[in-house]
Short mmCIF file of C-alpha atoms in Angstrom, two decimals:
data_model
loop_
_atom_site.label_atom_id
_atom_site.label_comp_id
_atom_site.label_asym_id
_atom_site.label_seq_id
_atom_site.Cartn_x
_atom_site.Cartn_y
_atom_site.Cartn_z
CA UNK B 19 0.00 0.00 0.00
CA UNK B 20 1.45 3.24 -1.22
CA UNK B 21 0.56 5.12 2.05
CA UNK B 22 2.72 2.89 4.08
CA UNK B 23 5.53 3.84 2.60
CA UNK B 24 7.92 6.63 4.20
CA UNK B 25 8.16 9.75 2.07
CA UNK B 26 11.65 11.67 3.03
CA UNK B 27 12.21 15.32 2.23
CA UNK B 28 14.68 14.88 -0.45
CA UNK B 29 12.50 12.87 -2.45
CA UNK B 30 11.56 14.30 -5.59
CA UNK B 31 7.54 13.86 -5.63
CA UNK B 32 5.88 16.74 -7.56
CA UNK B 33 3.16 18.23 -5.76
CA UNK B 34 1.05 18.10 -8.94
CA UNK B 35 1.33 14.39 -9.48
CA UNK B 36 -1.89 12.14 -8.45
CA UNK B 37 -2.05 8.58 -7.37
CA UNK B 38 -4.21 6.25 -7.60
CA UNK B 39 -5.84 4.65 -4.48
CA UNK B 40 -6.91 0.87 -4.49
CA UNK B 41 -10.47 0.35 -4.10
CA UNK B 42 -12.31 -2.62 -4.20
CA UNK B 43 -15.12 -3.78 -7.08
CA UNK B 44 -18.58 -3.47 -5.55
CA UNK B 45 -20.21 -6.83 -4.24
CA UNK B 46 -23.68 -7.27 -5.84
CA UNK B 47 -25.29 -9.25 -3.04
CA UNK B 48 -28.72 -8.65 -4.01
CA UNK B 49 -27.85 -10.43 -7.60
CA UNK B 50 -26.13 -13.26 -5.77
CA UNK B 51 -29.57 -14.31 -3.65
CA UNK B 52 -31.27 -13.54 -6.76
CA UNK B 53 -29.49 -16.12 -8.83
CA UNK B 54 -31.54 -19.67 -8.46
CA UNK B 55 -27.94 -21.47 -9.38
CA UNK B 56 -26.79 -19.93 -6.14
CA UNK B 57 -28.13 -22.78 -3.17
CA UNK B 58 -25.52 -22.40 -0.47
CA UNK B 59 -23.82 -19.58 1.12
CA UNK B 60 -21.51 -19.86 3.70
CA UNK B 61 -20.38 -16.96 5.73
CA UNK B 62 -17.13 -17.26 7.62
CA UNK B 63 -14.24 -15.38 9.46
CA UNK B 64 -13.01 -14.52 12.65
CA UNK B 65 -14.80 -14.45 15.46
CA UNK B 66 -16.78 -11.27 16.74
CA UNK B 67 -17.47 -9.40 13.41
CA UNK B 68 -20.99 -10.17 12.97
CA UNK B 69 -21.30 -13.36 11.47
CA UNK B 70 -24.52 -14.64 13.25
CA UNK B 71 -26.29 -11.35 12.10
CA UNK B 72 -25.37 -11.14 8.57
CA UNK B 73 -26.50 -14.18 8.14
CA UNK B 74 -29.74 -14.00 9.55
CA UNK B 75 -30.15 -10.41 7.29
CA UNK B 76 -29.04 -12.20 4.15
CA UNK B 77 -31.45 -15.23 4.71
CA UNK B 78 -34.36 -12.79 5.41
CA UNK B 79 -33.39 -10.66 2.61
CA UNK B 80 -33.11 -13.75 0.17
CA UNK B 81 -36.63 -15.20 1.28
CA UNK B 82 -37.89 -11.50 0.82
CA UNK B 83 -36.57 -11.39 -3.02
CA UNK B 84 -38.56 -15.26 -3.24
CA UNK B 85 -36.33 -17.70 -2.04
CA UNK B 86 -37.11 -20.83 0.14
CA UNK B 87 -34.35 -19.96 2.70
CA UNK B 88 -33.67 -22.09 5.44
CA UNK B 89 -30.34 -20.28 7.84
CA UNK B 90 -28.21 -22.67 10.08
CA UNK B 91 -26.97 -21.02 12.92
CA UNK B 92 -24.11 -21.85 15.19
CA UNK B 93 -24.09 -19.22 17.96
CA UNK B 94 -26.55 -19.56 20.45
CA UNK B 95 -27.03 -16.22 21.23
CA UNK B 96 -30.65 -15.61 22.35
CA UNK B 97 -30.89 -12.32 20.78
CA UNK B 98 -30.73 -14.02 17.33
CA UNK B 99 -33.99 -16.06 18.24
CA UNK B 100 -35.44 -12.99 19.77
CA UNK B 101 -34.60 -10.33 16.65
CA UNK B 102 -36.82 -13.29 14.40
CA UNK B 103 -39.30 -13.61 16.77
CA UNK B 104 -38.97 -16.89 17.65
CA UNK B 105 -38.29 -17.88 21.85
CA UNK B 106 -35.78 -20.92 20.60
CA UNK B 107 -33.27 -22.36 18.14
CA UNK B 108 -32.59 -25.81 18.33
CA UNK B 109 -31.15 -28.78 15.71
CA UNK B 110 -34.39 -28.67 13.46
CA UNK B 111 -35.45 -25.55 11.01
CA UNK B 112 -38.03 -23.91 12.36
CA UNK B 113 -40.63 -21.39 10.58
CA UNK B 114 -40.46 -18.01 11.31
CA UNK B 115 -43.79 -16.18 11.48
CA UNK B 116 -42.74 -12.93 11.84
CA UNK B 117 -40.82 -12.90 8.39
CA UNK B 118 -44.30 -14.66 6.98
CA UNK B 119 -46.13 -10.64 5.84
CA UNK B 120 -43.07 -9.84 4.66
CA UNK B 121 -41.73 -12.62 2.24
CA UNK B 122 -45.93 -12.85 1.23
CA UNK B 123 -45.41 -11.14 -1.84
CA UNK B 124 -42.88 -12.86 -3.46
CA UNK B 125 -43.56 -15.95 -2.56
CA UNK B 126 -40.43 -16.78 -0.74
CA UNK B 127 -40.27 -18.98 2.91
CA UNK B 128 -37.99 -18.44 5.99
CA UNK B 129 -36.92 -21.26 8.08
CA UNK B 130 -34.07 -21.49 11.19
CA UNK B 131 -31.93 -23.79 12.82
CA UNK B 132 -29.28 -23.67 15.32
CA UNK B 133 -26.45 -26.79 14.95
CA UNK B 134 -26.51 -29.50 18.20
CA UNK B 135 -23.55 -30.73 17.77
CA UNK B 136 -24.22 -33.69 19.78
CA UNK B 137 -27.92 -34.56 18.58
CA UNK B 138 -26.41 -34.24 15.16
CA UNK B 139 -23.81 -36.90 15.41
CA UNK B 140 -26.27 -38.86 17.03
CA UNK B 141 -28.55 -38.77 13.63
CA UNK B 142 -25.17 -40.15 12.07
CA UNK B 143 -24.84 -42.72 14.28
CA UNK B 144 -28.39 -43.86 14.06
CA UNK B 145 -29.01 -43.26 10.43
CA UNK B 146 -25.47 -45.19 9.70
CA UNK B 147 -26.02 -48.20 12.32
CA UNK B 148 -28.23 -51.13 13.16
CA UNK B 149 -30.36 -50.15 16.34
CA UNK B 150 -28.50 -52.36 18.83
CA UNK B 151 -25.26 -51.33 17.34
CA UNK B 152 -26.72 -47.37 17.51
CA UNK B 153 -27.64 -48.11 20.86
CA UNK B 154 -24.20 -49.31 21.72
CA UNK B 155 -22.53 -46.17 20.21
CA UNK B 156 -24.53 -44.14 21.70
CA UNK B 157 -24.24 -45.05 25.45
CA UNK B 158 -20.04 -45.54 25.08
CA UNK B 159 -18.73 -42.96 27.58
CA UNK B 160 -16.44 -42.47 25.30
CA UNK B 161 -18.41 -41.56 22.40
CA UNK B 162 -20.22 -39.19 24.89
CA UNK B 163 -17.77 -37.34 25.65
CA UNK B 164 -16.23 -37.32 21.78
CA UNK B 165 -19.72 -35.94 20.24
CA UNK B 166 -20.07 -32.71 22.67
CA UNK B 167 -16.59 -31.52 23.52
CA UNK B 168 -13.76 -32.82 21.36
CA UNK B 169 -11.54 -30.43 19.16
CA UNK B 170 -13.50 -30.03 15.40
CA UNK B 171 -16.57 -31.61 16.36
CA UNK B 172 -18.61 -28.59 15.95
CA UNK B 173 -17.16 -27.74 12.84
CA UNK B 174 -17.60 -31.11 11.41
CA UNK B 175 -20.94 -31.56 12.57
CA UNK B 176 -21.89 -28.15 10.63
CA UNK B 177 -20.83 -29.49 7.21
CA UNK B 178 -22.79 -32.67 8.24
CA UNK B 179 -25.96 -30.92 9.17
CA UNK B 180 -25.27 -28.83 5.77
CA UNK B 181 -25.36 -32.28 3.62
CA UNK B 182 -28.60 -33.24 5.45
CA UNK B 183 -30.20 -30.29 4.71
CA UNK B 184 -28.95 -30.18 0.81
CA UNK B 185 -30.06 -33.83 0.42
CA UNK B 186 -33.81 -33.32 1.39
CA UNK B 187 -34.17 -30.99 -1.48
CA UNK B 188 -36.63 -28.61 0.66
CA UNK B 189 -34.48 -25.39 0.34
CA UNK B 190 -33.30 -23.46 -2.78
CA UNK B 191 -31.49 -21.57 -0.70
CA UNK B 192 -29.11 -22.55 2.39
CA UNK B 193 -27.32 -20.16 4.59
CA UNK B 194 -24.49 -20.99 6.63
CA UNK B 195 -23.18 -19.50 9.87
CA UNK B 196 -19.99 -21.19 10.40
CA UNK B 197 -18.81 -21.63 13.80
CA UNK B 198 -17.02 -19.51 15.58
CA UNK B 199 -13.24 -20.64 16.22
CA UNK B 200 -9.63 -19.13 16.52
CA UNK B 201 -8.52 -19.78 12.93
CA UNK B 202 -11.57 -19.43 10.34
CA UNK B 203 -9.76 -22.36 8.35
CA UNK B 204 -11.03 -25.04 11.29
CA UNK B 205 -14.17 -25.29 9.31
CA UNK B 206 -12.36 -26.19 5.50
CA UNK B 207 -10.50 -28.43 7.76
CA UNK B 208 -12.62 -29.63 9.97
CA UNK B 209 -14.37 -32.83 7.59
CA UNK B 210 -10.81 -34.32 7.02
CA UNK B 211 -9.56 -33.28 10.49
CA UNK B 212 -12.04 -36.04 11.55
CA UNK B 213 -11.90 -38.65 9.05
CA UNK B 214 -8.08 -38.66 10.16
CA UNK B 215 -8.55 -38.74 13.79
CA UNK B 216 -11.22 -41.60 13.24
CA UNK B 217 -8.53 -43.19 11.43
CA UNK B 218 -5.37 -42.61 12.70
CA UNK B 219 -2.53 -44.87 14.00
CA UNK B 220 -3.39 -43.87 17.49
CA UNK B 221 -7.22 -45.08 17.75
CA UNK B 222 -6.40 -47.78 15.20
CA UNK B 223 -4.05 -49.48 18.39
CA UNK B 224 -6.26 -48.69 21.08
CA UNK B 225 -9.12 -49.78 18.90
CA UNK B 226 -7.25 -53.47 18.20
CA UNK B 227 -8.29 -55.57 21.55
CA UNK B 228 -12.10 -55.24 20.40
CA UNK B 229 -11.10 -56.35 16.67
CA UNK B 230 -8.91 -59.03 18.01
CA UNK B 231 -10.89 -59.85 20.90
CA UNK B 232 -10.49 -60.61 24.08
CA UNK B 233 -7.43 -62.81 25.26
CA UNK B 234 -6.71 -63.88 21.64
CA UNK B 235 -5.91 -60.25 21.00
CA UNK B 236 -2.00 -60.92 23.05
CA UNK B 237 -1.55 -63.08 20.02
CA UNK B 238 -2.65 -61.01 17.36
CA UNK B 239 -1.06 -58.05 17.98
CA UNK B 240 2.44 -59.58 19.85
CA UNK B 241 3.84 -58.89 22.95
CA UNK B 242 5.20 -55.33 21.77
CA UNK B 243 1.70 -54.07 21.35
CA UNK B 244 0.44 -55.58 24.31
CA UNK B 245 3.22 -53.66 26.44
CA UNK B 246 2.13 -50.75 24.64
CA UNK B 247 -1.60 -51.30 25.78
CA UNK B 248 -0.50 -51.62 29.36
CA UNK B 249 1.85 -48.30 29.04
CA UNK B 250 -1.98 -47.09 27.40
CA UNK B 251 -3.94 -48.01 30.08
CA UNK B 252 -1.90 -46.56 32.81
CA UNK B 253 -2.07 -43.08 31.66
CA UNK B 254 -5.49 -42.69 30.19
CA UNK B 255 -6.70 -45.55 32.28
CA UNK B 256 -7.43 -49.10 31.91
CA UNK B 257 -11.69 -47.90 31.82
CA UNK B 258 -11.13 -45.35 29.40
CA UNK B 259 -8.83 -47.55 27.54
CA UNK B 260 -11.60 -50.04 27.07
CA UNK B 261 -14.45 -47.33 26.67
CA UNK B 262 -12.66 -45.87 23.82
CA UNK B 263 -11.97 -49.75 22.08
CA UNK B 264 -15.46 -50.55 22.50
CA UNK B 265 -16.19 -47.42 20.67
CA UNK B 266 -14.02 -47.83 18.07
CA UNK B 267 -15.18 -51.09 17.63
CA UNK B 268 -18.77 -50.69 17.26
CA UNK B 269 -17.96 -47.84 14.81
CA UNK B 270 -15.78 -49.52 12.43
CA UNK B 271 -18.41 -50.35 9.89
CA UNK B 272 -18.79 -46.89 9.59
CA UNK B 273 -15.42 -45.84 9.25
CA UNK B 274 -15.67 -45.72 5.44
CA UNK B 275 -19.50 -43.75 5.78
CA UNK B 276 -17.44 -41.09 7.56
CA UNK B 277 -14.43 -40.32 5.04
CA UNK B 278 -17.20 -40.82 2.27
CA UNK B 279 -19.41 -37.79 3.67
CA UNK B 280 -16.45 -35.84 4.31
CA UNK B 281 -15.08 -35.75 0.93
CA UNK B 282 -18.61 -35.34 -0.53
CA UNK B 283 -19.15 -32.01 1.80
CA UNK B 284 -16.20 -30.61 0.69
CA UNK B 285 -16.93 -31.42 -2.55
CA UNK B 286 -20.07 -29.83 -2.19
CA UNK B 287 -18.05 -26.61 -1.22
CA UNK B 288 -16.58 -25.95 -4.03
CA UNK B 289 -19.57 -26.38 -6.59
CA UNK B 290 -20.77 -23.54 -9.14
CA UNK B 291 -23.78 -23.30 -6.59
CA UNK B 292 -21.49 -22.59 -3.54
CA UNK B 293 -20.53 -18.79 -2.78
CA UNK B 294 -18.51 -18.26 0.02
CA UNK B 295 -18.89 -14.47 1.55
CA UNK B 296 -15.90 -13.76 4.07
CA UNK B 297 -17.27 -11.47 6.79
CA UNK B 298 -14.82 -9.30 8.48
CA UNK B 299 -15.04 -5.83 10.87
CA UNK B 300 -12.92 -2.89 9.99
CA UNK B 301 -10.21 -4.28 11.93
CA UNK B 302 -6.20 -4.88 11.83
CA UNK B 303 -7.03 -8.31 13.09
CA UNK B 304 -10.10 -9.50 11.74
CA UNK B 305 -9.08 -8.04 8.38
CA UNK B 306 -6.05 -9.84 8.38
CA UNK B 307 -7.73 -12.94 9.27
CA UNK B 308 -10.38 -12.94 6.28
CA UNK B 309 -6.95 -11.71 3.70
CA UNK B 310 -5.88 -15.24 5.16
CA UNK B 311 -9.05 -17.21 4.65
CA UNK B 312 -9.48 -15.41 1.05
CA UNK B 313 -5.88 -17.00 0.17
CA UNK B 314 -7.49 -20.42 1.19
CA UNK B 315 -10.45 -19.93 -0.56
CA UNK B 316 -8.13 -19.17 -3.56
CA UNK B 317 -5.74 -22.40 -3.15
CA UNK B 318 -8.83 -24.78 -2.66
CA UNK B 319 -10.54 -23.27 -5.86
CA UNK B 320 -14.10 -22.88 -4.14
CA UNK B 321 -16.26 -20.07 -5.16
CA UNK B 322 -15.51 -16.52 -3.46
CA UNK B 323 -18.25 -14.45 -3.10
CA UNK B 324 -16.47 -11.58 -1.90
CA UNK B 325 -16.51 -9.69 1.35
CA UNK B 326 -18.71 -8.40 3.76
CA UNK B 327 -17.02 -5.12 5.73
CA UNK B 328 -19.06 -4.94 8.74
CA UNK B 329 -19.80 -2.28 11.39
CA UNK B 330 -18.16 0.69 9.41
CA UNK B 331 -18.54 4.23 10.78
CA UNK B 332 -19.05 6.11 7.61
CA UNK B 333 -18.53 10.19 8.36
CA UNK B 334 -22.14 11.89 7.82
CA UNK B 335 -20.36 15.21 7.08
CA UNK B 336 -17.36 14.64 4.76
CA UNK B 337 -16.76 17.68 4.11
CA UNK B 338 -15.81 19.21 7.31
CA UNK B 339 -12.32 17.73 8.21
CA UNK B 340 -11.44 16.45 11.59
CA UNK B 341 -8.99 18.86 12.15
CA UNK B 342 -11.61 21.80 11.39
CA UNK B 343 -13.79 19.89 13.38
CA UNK B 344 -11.64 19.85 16.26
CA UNK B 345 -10.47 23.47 15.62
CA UNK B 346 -13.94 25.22 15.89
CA UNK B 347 -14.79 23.00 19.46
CA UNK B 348 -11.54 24.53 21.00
CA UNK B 349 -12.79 27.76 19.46
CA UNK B 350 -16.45 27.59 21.36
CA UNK B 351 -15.22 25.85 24.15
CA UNK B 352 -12.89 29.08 24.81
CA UNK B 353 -15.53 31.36 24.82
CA UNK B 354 -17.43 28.88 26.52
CA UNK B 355 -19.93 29.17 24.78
CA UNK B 356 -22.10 26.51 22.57
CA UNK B 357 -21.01 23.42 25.12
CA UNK B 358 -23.14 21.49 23.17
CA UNK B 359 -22.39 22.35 19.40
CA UNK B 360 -18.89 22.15 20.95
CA UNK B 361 -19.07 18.07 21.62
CA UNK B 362 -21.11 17.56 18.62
CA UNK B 363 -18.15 18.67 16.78
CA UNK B 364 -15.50 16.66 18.48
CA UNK B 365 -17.14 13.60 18.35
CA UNK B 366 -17.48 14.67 14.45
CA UNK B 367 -13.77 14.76 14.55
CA UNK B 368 -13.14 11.87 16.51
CA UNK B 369 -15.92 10.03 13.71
CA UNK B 370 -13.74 11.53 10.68
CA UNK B 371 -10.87 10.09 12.35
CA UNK B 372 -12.40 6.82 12.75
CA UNK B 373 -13.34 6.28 9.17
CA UNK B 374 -10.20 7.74 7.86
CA UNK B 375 -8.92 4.40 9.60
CA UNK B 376 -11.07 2.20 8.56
CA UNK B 377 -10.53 3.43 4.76
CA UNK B 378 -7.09 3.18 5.33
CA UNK B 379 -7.64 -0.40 6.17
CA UNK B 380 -10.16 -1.19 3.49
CA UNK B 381 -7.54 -0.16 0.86
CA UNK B 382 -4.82 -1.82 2.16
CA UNK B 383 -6.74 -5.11 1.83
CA UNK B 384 -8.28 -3.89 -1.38
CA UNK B 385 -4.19 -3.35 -2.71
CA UNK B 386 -3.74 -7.18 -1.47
CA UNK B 387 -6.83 -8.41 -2.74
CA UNK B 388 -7.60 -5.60 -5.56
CA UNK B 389 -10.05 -8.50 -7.05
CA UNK B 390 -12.09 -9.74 -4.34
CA UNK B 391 -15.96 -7.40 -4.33
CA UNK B 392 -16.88 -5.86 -1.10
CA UNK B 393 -19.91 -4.44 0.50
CA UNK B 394 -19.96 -2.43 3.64
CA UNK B 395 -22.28 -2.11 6.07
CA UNK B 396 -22.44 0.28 8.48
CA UNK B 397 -22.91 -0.13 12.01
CA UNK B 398 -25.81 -0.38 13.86
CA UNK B 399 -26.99 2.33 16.55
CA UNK B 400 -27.85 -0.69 18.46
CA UNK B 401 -27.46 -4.14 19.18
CA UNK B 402 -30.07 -6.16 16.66
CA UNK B 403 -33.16 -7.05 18.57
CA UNK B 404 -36.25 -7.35 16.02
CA UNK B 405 -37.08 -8.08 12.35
CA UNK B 406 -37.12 -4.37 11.63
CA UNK B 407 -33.44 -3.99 12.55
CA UNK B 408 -32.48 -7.05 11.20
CA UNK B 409 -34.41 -6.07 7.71
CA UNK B 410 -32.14 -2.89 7.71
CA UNK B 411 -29.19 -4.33 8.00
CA UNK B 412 -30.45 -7.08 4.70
CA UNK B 413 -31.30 -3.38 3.06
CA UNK B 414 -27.32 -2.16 3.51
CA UNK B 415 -26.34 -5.70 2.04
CA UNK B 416 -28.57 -5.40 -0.58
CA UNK B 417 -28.61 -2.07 -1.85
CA UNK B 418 -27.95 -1.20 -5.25
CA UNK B 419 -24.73 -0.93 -6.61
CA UNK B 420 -23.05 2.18 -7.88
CA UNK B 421 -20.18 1.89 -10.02
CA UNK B 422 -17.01 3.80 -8.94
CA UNK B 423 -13.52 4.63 -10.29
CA UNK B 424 -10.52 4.27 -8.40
CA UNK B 425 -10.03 7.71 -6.36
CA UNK B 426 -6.87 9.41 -7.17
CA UNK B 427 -5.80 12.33 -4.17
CA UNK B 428 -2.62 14.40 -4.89
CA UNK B 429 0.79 13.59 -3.62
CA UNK B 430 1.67 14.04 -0.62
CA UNK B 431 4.30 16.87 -0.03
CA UNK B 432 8.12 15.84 1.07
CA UNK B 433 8.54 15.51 4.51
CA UNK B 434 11.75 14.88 6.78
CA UNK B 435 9.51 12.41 8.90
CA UNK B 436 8.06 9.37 8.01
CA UNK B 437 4.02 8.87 7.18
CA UNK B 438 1.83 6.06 7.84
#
């Protein structure tokens, strides 16, 4: 980014000469959940940015335009439930009434879900397994303890639940709040995170006395894995130990069932009808977290969308500079006079100065990523608590687009210090 650069006083720049600023193409959402060959959109990125509520604003939005929308939500946050009128998310897509006068007209349908993890692995189990053999999955400790806290399990059980509901052919449209995690690549990863873990070295091992089993496992195996078993089943414990082969066990037919689905949901990803929308706030961090999840998107070859720049603080008054701004409260605050028109003014400036950041980081990820569309939306005067706030925020994503050229602003003068 050319404004990151130092500028020293004995460099020749001509006062005269312009540059040109990056600036991003425009993202079109409202074409996007217009298109029928769009059926899945997944939003993703950090944590924190607003996720959860661009989703739900999309999926209204989308059933508003005439789609049959159906929104799986991973945060259970009860203002999300509350803002679509409903008292309670759970594993299985609900209607939601209040959207019902508003999505009338065209004909489109609102439904929403928020991922169990646990029931959701359960349907696996018992839509994979022979009842007695479901029933013995299901009551391992081990397994118990596997399906509602282990490390990916969330993230796999979202692309699950996202195959389920793209098999029953209900929805034309399918929204998806990814979870929220450290790294937003968990959930690319998350599919064969688990098909590895299910068959790695380690639970292959402690997985062997139930294939040999019982005593004629000591002569399957040999003595060296038997004195590994022991070494085993003194640090995790000699129950756990044979929780987690009785587990293993009873899951083996399904072993295959589980790499199949995983490599079918990714598959899934990176289809025509995919469009993956990066959501990020006008952040350092979360900025540089969706640059890093755009590069992934980009080495995996599934369908970018573009990004969503969420909670900006666009200046209502451009024209009046921060430093005027700033200048004229000092002035009234002197006389002491005008108290009021005097704070108005410097939280103008301190505003000015807030978006000046923000732009500053929108172009610097628009000189990284100068093809990638973005849409901002500005932030809310409150936190989202009804249809009618959530609708607004759908508006923002939606709203027309207006072409623009790249803005060009004069060189900056030499200067003996160095510039940000």
């Amino acid at each position: 980014m050319s404004g990151a650069r130092s500028v020293s006083r004995s460099a020749k720049a001509s006062p005269s000469r312009a540059r040109t600023v990056a600036t991003s193409p425009a993202l079109d959402l409202a074409a996007v959940i217009a298109d029928p060959g769009t059926r899945i959109i997944v939003c993703c990125g950090a944590g924190g940015v607003g996720k959860t509520t661009i989703s739900a604003a999309l999926a209204l939005a989308a059933a508003e335009a005439g789609r049959q929308v159906v929104v799986m939500t991973i945060d259970p946050a009860r203002r999300l439930a509350q803002s679509l009128g409903l008292k309670h998310l759970d594993n299985t897509p609900r209607d939601v009434p209040a959207a019902a006068e508003l999505t009338a007209a065209s004909g489109g349908h609102l439904q929403a879900m928020m991922l169990d993890m646990k029931r959701t692995f359960d349907e696996i189990v018992e839509a994979h397994s022979e009842p007695a053999r479901a029933r013995q999955i299901l009551e391992n400790p081990f397994y118990q303890a596997l399906s509602s806290s282990f490390a990916g399990t969330q993230e796999y059980m979202a692309m699950e639940k996202l195959g389920q509901l793209r098999e029953t052919g209900k929805w034309d449209l399918i929204i998806v709040d990814t979870p929220p995690s450290r790294s937003a690549l968990d959930f690319l990863d998350a599919p064969h995170r688990m098909s590895r873990f299910l068959d790695g070295t380690m639970i292959r091992l402690l997985s062997a006395p139930a294939r040999a089993g019982g005593r004629a496992y000591l002569k399957v195996v040999g003595a060296g894995l038997a004195i590994f078993g022991r070494i085993i089943a003194k640090i995790l414990g000699g129950q756990l130990l044979k929780d987690v082969s009785h587990f293993v066990g009873a899951l083996d037919t399904m072993f295959g069932g589980f790499r199949q689905r995983a490599q079918a949901t990714y598959d899934l990803l990176r289809q025509p009808g995919t469009a993956f929308l990066v959501v990020a706030a006008p952040e350092p961090d979360a900025l540089r977290e969706a640059s890093y999840f755009v590069d992934r998107l980009s080495t995996d070859q599934m369908p970018l969308a573009g990004l969503v720049l969420n909670r900006v603080h666009p200046s209502t008054v451009p024209a009046l500079s921060a430093g005027r701004a700033e200048g004229a409260a000092e002035n009234l605050a002197s006389s002491r006079t005008d108290v009021v028109v005097a704070s108005l003014l410097r939280i103008h400036a301190e505003r000015m100065r807030t978006d000046a950041q923000e732009q500053r980081l929108a172009r610097r990820f628009a000189s990284a990523h100068p093809d990638v569309p973005v849409r901002p939306v500005p932030a809310a005067a409150q936190d989202v608590h009804d249809l009618t706030a959530l609708r607004e925020i759908g508006d923002h994503l939606t709203a027309p687009v207006t072409a623009r050229r790249p803005r060009k602003t004069p060189a900056r003068r030499a200067s003996s210090r160095p510039t940000a």
